[in-house]
Amino acid sequence: MPARRGRMLGALVVGAALCQTSSWLSAFAAGGGAAPRRELIFGAATSALLAGPLAASAVEACKDGANNCYSSASQPGKNFVAPWSWPAGTSKGDAIKALREVLEAYPKEGQGDVDQGGWSLAVDELATKGYARLEYLSGVGNFARFFNGGKPFVDDLEVSVGESSVSVRSGSRVGDSDMGVNTKRLNYLAKALTAKGWTTTQVAPL
């Protein structure tokens, strides 16, 4: 998925910057001359700038003004969903456990007339990297037959655990309007987390 590719590319670029900085330092030590100050500053700044944002958000922003996507990485506005924050004093491990419980408790038969085709955990790296991606099937039956060649519409939900909150992205793969499915899905999960003491915000329909 794009988020995982972004993290991998970022890690490679940061690694390259660090290696280049190391080579400049070695050259300075060997030559005994003036330190290549401009190059050293550039290398350190590149590493810091690249490492910071990538570590802070592992989900991608929605296309600006999209009618079928919410993301914690989007700018404040219609597509923005505030990160889900766990209660103060809760360990990161316990927060991940609570998050998993809520995600896995989502009804397989759907809820609120959405996600009636079920869901599956496509990528589960919560325990190791704090990241997961789930796939939800919506628009089944006649709706799918008439509008998507008989195939259900697939939506992706991504969660990325930070130091005190969870960034989230929920979006449809195709189409312009999502018929409210992402709104209902996010609000259902947020409500379940709120019941566990988390701080969440309900999103408005797109």
mmCIF file of N, CA, C and O in Angstrom, residues 28 56 59 69 124 178 188 202:
data_model
loop_
_atom_site.group_PDB
_atom_site.id
_atom_site.type_symbol
_atom_site.label_atom_id
_atom_site.label_comp_id
_atom_site.label_asym_id
_atom_site.label_seq_id
_atom_site.Cartn_x
_atom_site.Cartn_y
_atom_site.Cartn_z
ATOM 1 N N PHE A 28 36.874 14.548 6.520
ATOM 2 C CA PHE A 28 37.407 15.646 7.329
ATOM 3 C C PHE A 28 38.487 15.151 8.289
ATOM 4 O O PHE A 28 39.545 15.735 8.438
ATOM 5 N N ALA A 56 5.801 10.749 12.421
ATOM 6 C CA ALA A 56 4.611 11.318 13.030
ATOM 7 C C ALA A 56 3.340 10.800 12.375
ATOM 8 O O ALA A 56 2.309 10.679 13.020
ATOM 9 N N VAL A 59 -0.041 7.475 7.702
ATOM 10 C CA VAL A 59 -1.165 7.391 6.775
ATOM 11 C C VAL A 59 -1.091 8.582 5.832
ATOM 12 O O VAL A 59 -0.537 9.628 6.167
ATOM 13 N N CYS A 69 -13.370 9.987 1.414
ATOM 14 C CA CYS A 69 -12.153 9.737 2.189
ATOM 15 C C CYS A 69 -12.027 10.690 3.372
ATOM 16 O O CYS A 69 -12.363 11.873 3.273
ATOM 17 N N ASP A 124 -1.565 -6.762 9.198
ATOM 18 C CA ASP A 124 -1.587 -6.682 10.659
ATOM 19 C C ASP A 124 -0.161 -6.566 11.185
ATOM 20 O O ASP A 124 0.541 -7.560 11.350
ATOM 21 N N ASP A 178 -19.123 8.121 -1.607
ATOM 22 C CA ASP A 178 -19.093 6.834 -0.907
ATOM 23 C C ASP A 178 -20.447 6.470 -0.290
ATOM 24 O O ASP A 178 -20.542 5.487 0.449
ATOM 25 N N TYR A 188 -18.710 4.742 14.040
ATOM 26 C CA TYR A 188 -18.990 3.528 14.824
ATOM 27 C C TYR A 188 -17.750 3.135 15.632
ATOM 28 O O TYR A 188 -17.838 2.856 16.839
ATOM 29 N N GLN A 202 -16.532 12.641 16.267
ATOM 30 C CA GLN A 202 -17.403 12.154 15.206
ATOM 31 C C GLN A 202 -17.199 13.007 13.964
ATOM 32 O O GLN A 202 -17.089 14.242 14.048
#
